[in-house]
PDB file of C-alpha atoms in Angstrom:
ATOM      1  CA  ARG Q 218     -31.722  37.252 -15.498  1.00 49.00           C
ATOM      2  CA  ARG Q 219     -28.283  37.689 -14.607  1.00 51.00           C
ATOM      3  CA  VAL Q 220     -25.642  34.864 -14.125  1.00 47.00           C
ATOM      4  CA  LEU Q 221     -22.960  35.697 -11.456  1.00 51.00           C
ATOM      5  CA  PHE Q 222     -20.324  33.175 -12.522  1.00 54.00           C
ATOM      6  CA  ARG Q 223     -19.528  33.052 -16.360  1.00 54.00           C
ATOM      7  CA  PRO Q 224     -16.220  31.171 -16.950  1.00 56.00           C
ATOM      8  CA  LYS Q 225     -15.772  32.847 -20.370  1.00 57.00           C
ATOM      9  CA  PHE Q 226     -16.307  36.383 -19.044  1.00 56.00           C
ATOM     10  CA  LEU Q 227     -13.945  35.590 -16.073  1.00 51.00           C
ATOM     11  CA  LEU Q 228     -11.257  34.073 -18.517  1.00 55.00           C
ATOM     12  CA  ILE Q 229     -11.445  37.082 -20.697  1.00 58.00           C
ATOM     13  CA  SER Q 230     -11.655  39.970 -18.157  1.00 58.00           C
ATOM     14  CA  HIS Q 231      -9.880  38.362 -15.138  1.00 54.00           C
ATOM     15  CA  PRO Q 232      -7.483  35.623 -16.425  1.00 58.00           C
ATOM     16  CA  SER Q 233      -5.452  35.384 -13.197  1.00 61.00           C
ATOM     17  CA  ILE Q 234      -8.620  34.741 -11.163  1.00 56.00           C
ATOM     18  CA  PHE Q 235      -9.834  32.125 -13.586  1.00 53.00           C
ATOM     19  CA  PHE Q 236      -6.565  30.408 -13.557  1.00 58.00           C
ATOM     20  CA  THR Q 237      -6.303  30.513  -9.952  1.00 58.00           C
ATOM     21  CA  MET Q 238      -9.585  29.128  -9.552  1.00 57.00           C
ATOM     22  CA  ILE Q 239      -8.611  26.319 -11.931  1.00 62.00           C
ATOM     23  CA  TYR Q 240      -5.364  25.767  -9.957  1.00 57.00           C
ATOM     24  CA  PHE Q 241      -7.250  25.352  -6.728  1.00 58.00           C
ATOM     25  CA  PHE Q 242      -9.945  23.039  -8.284  1.00 64.00           C
ATOM     26  CA  LEU Q 243      -7.013  20.711  -9.613  1.00 62.00           C
ATOM     27  CA  MET Q 244      -5.136  20.887  -6.411  1.00 68.00           C
ATOM     28  CA  ASP Q 245      -8.345  19.925  -4.569  1.00 82.00           C
ATOM     29  CA  GLN Q 246      -8.790  16.931  -6.995  1.00 85.00           C
ATOM     30  CA  ASP Q 247      -5.059  15.956  -6.372  1.00 89.00           C
ATOM     31  CA  LYS Q 248      -5.391  16.129  -2.543  1.00 90.00           C
ATOM     32  CA  ILE Q 249      -8.666  13.766  -2.935  1.00 90.00           C
ATOM     33  CA  LEU Q 250      -6.866  11.246  -4.938  1.00 94.00           C
ATOM     34  CA  ARG Q 251      -3.876  11.185  -2.655  1.00 96.00           C
ATOM     35  CA  ASP Q 252      -6.370  10.733   0.360  1.00 94.00           C
ATOM     36  CA  HIS Q 253      -7.990   7.895  -1.546  1.00 94.00           C
ATOM     37  CA  ILE Q 254      -4.639   6.155  -2.117  1.00 96.00           C
ATOM     38  CA  ILE Q 255      -3.790   6.422   1.496  1.00 97.00           C
ATOM     39  CA  LYS Q 256      -7.055   4.816   2.494  1.00 95.00           C
ATOM     40  CA  LEU Q 257      -6.440   1.994   0.034  1.00 96.00           C
ATOM     41  CA  LEU Q 258      -2.884   1.417   1.411  1.00 97.00           C
ATOM     42  CA  THR Q 259      -4.042   1.431   5.074  1.00 96.00           C
ATOM     43  CA  GLY Q 260      -7.275  -0.713   4.845  1.00 92.00           C
ATOM     44  CA  GLY Q 261     -10.108  -0.029   7.075  1.00 87.00           C
ATOM     45  CA  GLN Q 262     -12.562   0.026   4.124  1.00 89.00           C
ATOM     46  CA  ALA Q 263     -12.831  -3.183   2.374  1.00 87.00           C
ATOM     47  CA  TYR Q 264     -10.579  -4.975   4.633  1.00 87.00           C
ATOM     48  CA  SER Q 265      -9.088  -4.674   8.310  1.00 91.00           C
ATOM     49  CA  PRO Q 266      -6.119  -2.568   8.958  1.00 94.00           C
ATOM     50  CA  TYR Q 267      -2.698  -4.435   9.079  1.00 96.00           C
ATOM     51  CA  ASP Q 268      -2.375  -3.842  13.045  1.00 96.00           C
ATOM     52  CA  GLU Q 269      -5.690  -5.449  13.715  1.00 95.00           C
ATOM     53  CA  ILE Q 270      -5.025  -8.335  11.278  1.00 96.00           C
ATOM     54  CA  VAL Q 271      -1.779  -9.312  12.818  1.00 97.00           C
ATOM     55  CA  ALA Q 272      -2.627  -8.257  16.518  1.00 95.00           C
ATOM     56  CA  ASP Q 273      -2.455 -10.928  19.262  1.00 95.00           C
ATOM     57  CA  PHE Q 274      -1.215 -13.687  17.014  1.00 97.00           C
ATOM     58  CA  PRO Q 275      -0.417 -16.717  18.928  1.00 96.00           C
ATOM     59  CA  GLU Q 276       3.413 -17.285  18.764  1.00 96.00           C
ATOM     60  CA  GLU Q 277       2.860 -21.163  18.728  1.00 96.00           C
ATOM     61  CA  HIS Q 278       1.127 -20.973  15.181  1.00 96.00           C
ATOM     62  CA  MET Q 279       3.470 -18.512  13.402  1.00 97.00           C
ATOM     63  CA  ASN Q 280       5.279 -21.427  11.808  1.00 97.00           C
ATOM     64  CA  ARG Q 281       2.419 -23.887  11.143  1.00 96.00           C
ATOM     65  CA  PHE Q 282       1.102 -24.465   7.745  1.00 95.00           C
ATOM     66  CA  PHE Q 283      -2.608 -23.928   7.553  1.00 89.00           C
ATOM     67  CA  PRO Q 284      -4.678 -26.948   6.470  1.00 90.00           C
ATOM     68  CA  ASN Q 285      -3.905 -27.961   2.817  1.00 91.00           C
ATOM     69  CA  GLY Q 286      -1.651 -24.969   2.657  1.00 91.00           C
ATOM     70  CA  THR Q 287       2.129 -24.735   1.527  1.00 93.00           C
ATOM     71  CA  TYR Q 288       3.352 -21.976   3.902  1.00 95.00           C
ATOM     72  CA  SER Q 289       2.905 -20.742   7.252  1.00 97.00           C
ATOM     73  CA  PRO Q 290       1.513 -17.395   8.678  1.00 98.00           C
ATOM     74  CA  TRP Q 291       4.977 -15.874   9.017  1.00 98.00           C
ATOM     75  CA  ASN Q 292       5.954 -17.020   5.478  1.00 98.00           C
ATOM     76  CA  LEU Q 293       2.781 -15.095   4.129  1.00 98.00           C
ATOM     77  CA  LEU Q 294       3.566 -12.025   6.177  1.00 98.00           C
ATOM     78  CA  GLU Q 295       7.182 -11.971   5.205  1.00 98.00           C
ATOM     79  CA  HIS Q 296       6.136 -12.491   1.502  1.00 98.00           C
ATOM     80  CA  ILE Q 297       3.989  -9.187   1.736  1.00 98.00           C
ATOM     81  CA  ARG Q 298       6.782  -7.304   3.515  1.00 98.00           C
ATOM     82  CA  ARG Q 299       9.350  -8.326   0.917  1.00 98.00           C
ATOM     83  CA  THR Q 300       7.067  -7.405  -1.960  1.00 98.00           C
ATOM     84  CA  GLN Q 301       6.021  -4.141  -0.585  1.00 98.00           C
ATOM     85  CA  ALA Q 302       9.734  -3.346   0.130  1.00 98.00           C
ATOM     86  CA  ASP Q 303      10.613  -4.332  -3.291  1.00 98.00           C
ATOM     87  CA  ILE Q 304       7.865  -2.034  -4.969  1.00 98.00           C
ATOM     88  CA  LEU Q 305       9.162   0.890  -2.774  1.00 98.00           C
ATOM     89  CA  ASP Q 306      12.824   0.247  -3.638  1.00 98.00           C
ATOM     90  CA  PHE Q 307      11.671   0.377  -7.377  1.00 98.00           C
ATOM     91  CA  MET Q 308       9.905   3.495  -6.969  1.00 98.00           C
ATOM     92  CA  LYS Q 309      12.924   5.215  -5.071  1.00 97.00           C
ATOM     93  CA  ASN Q 310      16.133   3.670  -6.297  1.00 97.00           C
ATOM     94  CA  SER Q 311      17.332   4.703  -9.889  1.00 97.00           C
ATOM     95  CA  ASN Q 312      19.773   1.817  -9.446  1.00 97.00           C
ATOM     96  CA  TYR Q 313      17.073  -0.856  -8.757  1.00 98.00           C
ATOM     97  CA  LYS Q 314      17.798  -4.315  -9.758  1.00 96.00           C
ATOM     98  CA  ASN Q 315      14.989  -6.898 -10.685  1.00 95.00           C
ATOM     99  CA  LYS Q 316      14.635  -9.629  -8.242  1.00 97.00           C
ATOM    100  CA  ASP Q 317      14.020 -13.335  -8.949  1.00 97.00           C
ATOM    101  CA  TRP Q 318      10.567 -14.686  -8.588  1.00 94.00           C
ATOM    102  CA  PRO Q 319       9.655 -16.462  -6.271  1.00 95.00           C
ATOM    103  CA  LYS Q 320      13.075 -16.742  -4.603  1.00 96.00           C
ATOM    104  CA  ASP Q 321      13.339 -13.194  -3.574  1.00 97.00           C
ATOM    105  CA  TYR Q 322       9.793 -12.583  -2.640  1.00 98.00           C
ATOM    106  CA  TRP Q 323       9.135 -15.609  -0.361  1.00 98.00           C
ATOM    107  CA  PRO Q 324      11.173 -17.156   2.531  1.00 97.00           C
ATOM    108  CA  GLU Q 325      12.528 -20.610   2.198  1.00 95.00           C
ATOM    109  CA  ILE Q 326       9.495 -23.041   2.902  1.00 90.00           C
ATOM    110  CA  ASN Q 327      11.323 -24.461   5.710  1.00 90.00           C
ATOM    111  CA  GLU Q 328      12.644 -21.328   7.220  1.00 96.00           C
ATOM    112  CA  LYS Q 329      11.119 -20.618  10.741  1.00 97.00           C
ATOM    113  CA  ALA Q 330      10.379 -17.396  12.452  1.00 97.00           C
ATOM    114  CA  THR Q 331      11.222 -16.661  16.106  1.00 97.00           C
ATOM    115  CA  SER Q 332       9.238 -14.092  17.943  1.00 97.00           C
ATOM    116  CA  LYS Q 333      12.129 -11.662  17.150  1.00 98.00           C
ATOM    117  CA  ILE Q 334      11.876 -12.515  13.301  1.00 98.00           C
ATOM    118  CA  TRP Q 335       8.309 -12.157  13.562  1.00 98.00           C
ATOM    119  CA  GLU Q 336       8.366  -8.590  14.929  1.00 98.00           C
ATOM    120  CA  LYS Q 337      11.252  -7.669  12.549  1.00 98.00           C
ATOM    121  CA  THR Q 338       8.597  -8.680   9.667  1.00 98.00           C
ATOM    122  CA  ILE Q 339       5.934  -6.602  11.393  1.00 98.00           C
ATOM    123  CA  SER Q 340       7.944  -3.477  12.094  1.00 98.00           C
ATOM    124  CA  GLY Q 341       9.611  -3.813   8.522  1.00 98.00           C
ATOM    125  CA  PHE Q 342       6.122  -3.721   6.949  1.00 98.00           C
ATOM    126  CA  LYS Q 343       5.060  -0.735   8.971  1.00 98.00           C
ATOM    127  CA  THR Q 344       8.298   1.289   8.152  1.00 98.00           C
ATOM    128  CA  ASP Q 345       7.884   0.862   4.460  1.00 98.00           C
ATOM    129  CA  MET Q 346       4.252   1.633   4.702  1.00 98.00           C
ATOM    130  CA  GLU Q 347       4.893   4.797   6.355  1.00 98.00           C
ATOM    131  CA  GLU Q 348       7.387   5.647   3.663  1.00 98.00           C
ATOM    132  CA  LEU Q 349       4.927   4.946   0.856  1.00 98.00           C
ATOM    133  CA  GLN Q 350       2.243   7.008   2.607  1.00 98.00           C
ATOM    134  CA  LYS Q 351       4.868   9.794   2.975  1.00 98.00           C
ATOM    135  CA  MET Q 352       5.496   9.691  -0.795  1.00 98.00           C
ATOM    136  CA  VAL Q 353       1.750   9.775  -1.606  1.00 98.00           C
ATOM    137  CA  ARG Q 354       1.341  12.867   0.625  1.00 97.00           C
ATOM    138  CA  ASP Q 355       4.382  14.523  -1.146  1.00 97.00           C
ATOM    139  CA  PRO Q 356       3.035  16.909  -3.730  1.00 94.00           C
ATOM    140  CA  LYS Q 357       6.322  16.833  -5.443  1.00 96.00           C
ATOM    141  CA  VAL Q 358       5.600  13.150  -6.331  1.00 98.00           C
ATOM    142  CA  ASN Q 359       3.723  13.330  -9.512  1.00 97.00           C
ATOM    143  CA  LEU Q 360       1.331  10.288  -9.315  1.00 97.00           C
ATOM    144  CA  TYR Q 361       0.942  10.391 -13.247  1.00 96.00           C
ATOM    145  CA  GLY Q 362       4.755  10.781 -13.603  1.00 97.00           C
ATOM    146  CA  LYS Q 363       6.669   7.657 -15.153  1.00 98.00           C
ATOM    147  CA  ILE Q 364       9.286   6.124 -12.862  1.00 98.00           C
ATOM    148  CA  THR Q 365      12.442   7.327 -14.998  1.00 96.00           C
ATOM    149  CA  HIS Q 366      14.152   3.906 -14.616  1.00 97.00           C
ATOM    150  CA  GLY Q 367      10.950   1.867 -15.159  1.00 97.00           C
ATOM    151  CA  THR Q 368       9.549   0.685 -18.339  1.00 97.00           C
ATOM    152  CA  GLY Q 369       6.430   2.893 -18.334  1.00 97.00           C
ATOM    153  CA  GLN Q 370       5.094   2.365 -14.759  1.00 98.00           C
ATOM    154  CA  THR Q 371       3.829   5.546 -13.027  1.00 98.00           C
ATOM    155  CA  PHE Q 372       3.970   6.244  -9.327  1.00 98.00           C
ATOM    156  CA  LEU Q 373       0.083   5.799  -9.105  1.00 97.00           C
ATOM    157  CA  ARG Q 374       0.151   2.450 -10.743  1.00 97.00           C
ATOM    158  CA  GLU Q 375       2.806   1.378  -8.171  1.00 98.00           C
ATOM    159  CA  PHE Q 376       0.887   2.611  -5.032  1.00 98.00           C
ATOM    160  CA  LEU Q 377      -2.203   0.689  -6.330  1.00 97.00           C
ATOM    161  CA  LEU Q 378      -0.157  -2.243  -6.850  1.00 97.00           C
ATOM    162  CA  VAL Q 379       1.011  -2.318  -3.311  1.00 98.00           C
ATOM    163  CA  ALA Q 380      -2.572  -1.608  -2.088  1.00 97.00           C
ATOM    164  CA  ASP Q 381      -3.855  -4.445  -4.355  1.00 96.00           C
ATOM    165  CA  HIS Q 382      -1.216  -7.003  -3.376  1.00 97.00           C
ATOM    166  CA  ASN Q 383      -1.516  -6.266   0.547  1.00 97.00           C
ATOM    167  CA  SER Q 384      -5.186  -6.299   0.419  1.00 96.00           C
ATOM    168  CA  PHE Q 385      -5.325  -9.732  -1.423  1.00 96.00           C
ATOM    169  CA  HIS Q 386      -2.846 -11.274   1.023  1.00 96.00           C
ATOM    170  CA  LEU Q 387      -4.088  -9.750   4.167  1.00 96.00           C
ATOM    171  CA  GLY Q 388      -7.478 -11.132   3.323  1.00 95.00           C
ATOM    172  CA  GLU Q 389      -5.806 -14.514   2.796  1.00 95.00           C
ATOM    173  CA  PHE Q 390      -4.044 -14.073   6.276  1.00 96.00           C
ATOM    174  CA  SER Q 391      -7.350 -13.385   7.768  1.00 95.00           C
ATOM    175  CA  ILE Q 392      -8.777 -16.489   6.426  1.00 94.00           C
ATOM    176  CA  MET Q 393      -5.781 -18.376   7.714  1.00 95.00           C
ATOM    177  CA  ARG Q 394      -6.422 -17.012  11.022  1.00 95.00           C
ATOM    178  CA  GLN Q 395      -9.919 -18.203  11.041  1.00 93.00           C
ATOM    179  CA  VAL Q 396      -8.974 -21.682   9.773  1.00 93.00           C
ATOM    180  CA  GLN Q 397      -6.340 -22.048  12.267  1.00 94.00           C
ATOM    181  CA  ASN Q 398      -8.506 -20.555  14.978  1.00 94.00           C
ATOM    182  CA  THR Q 399      -6.015 -17.982  16.046  1.00 95.00           C
ATOM    183  CA  TRP Q 400      -8.546 -15.092  16.398  1.00 94.00           C
ATOM    184  CA  ASN Q 401      -9.041 -13.932  20.042  1.00 85.00           C
ATOM    185  CA  ASN Q 402     -12.583 -13.593  21.500  1.00 75.00           C
ATOM    186  CA  LYS Q 403     -12.478  -9.840  20.612  1.00 71.00           C
ATOM    187  CA  HIS Q 404     -12.494 -10.481  16.871  1.00 70.00           C
ATOM    188  CA  GLU Q 405     -15.640 -10.301  15.018  1.00 63.00           C
TER     189      GLU Q 405
END
């Protein structure tokens, strides 16, 4: 019986073909990983996408604390935006400066949003998310490469950190909407 594909034979007799096949196999694996990261960042699998979660939020509730809570819906969305922006800045900026926790990651508890500030929070989140996705899709960004000015963090770790942080708090925001009865009738 004759075997058509023998890697050892191919390596010895046609190394360029062998290494080309390995290259495309690995490139395919890289693309698969990048696609999974994009899906983690954008939601729609284990949690709803950002646009769906924040859609049609009633303006009169954006500064109301939820029952037994210590912050408002806008406080939470602004925290998500600030944290995501900070991680993006860390990945891109070699002159990155550490921020103070929790001061730089949360708005002041008594700070109130207007509809204009609410929209700025939403659009800021989306802009930074688009930049993160652009970085994930860029094959020049080595997912396993260490961030040169970091302390061992890789790009992959930071992308997963954003996805993890966002999914946690967007789930929280969804529950906050349910508790405050701010979902419209279309929401299931």
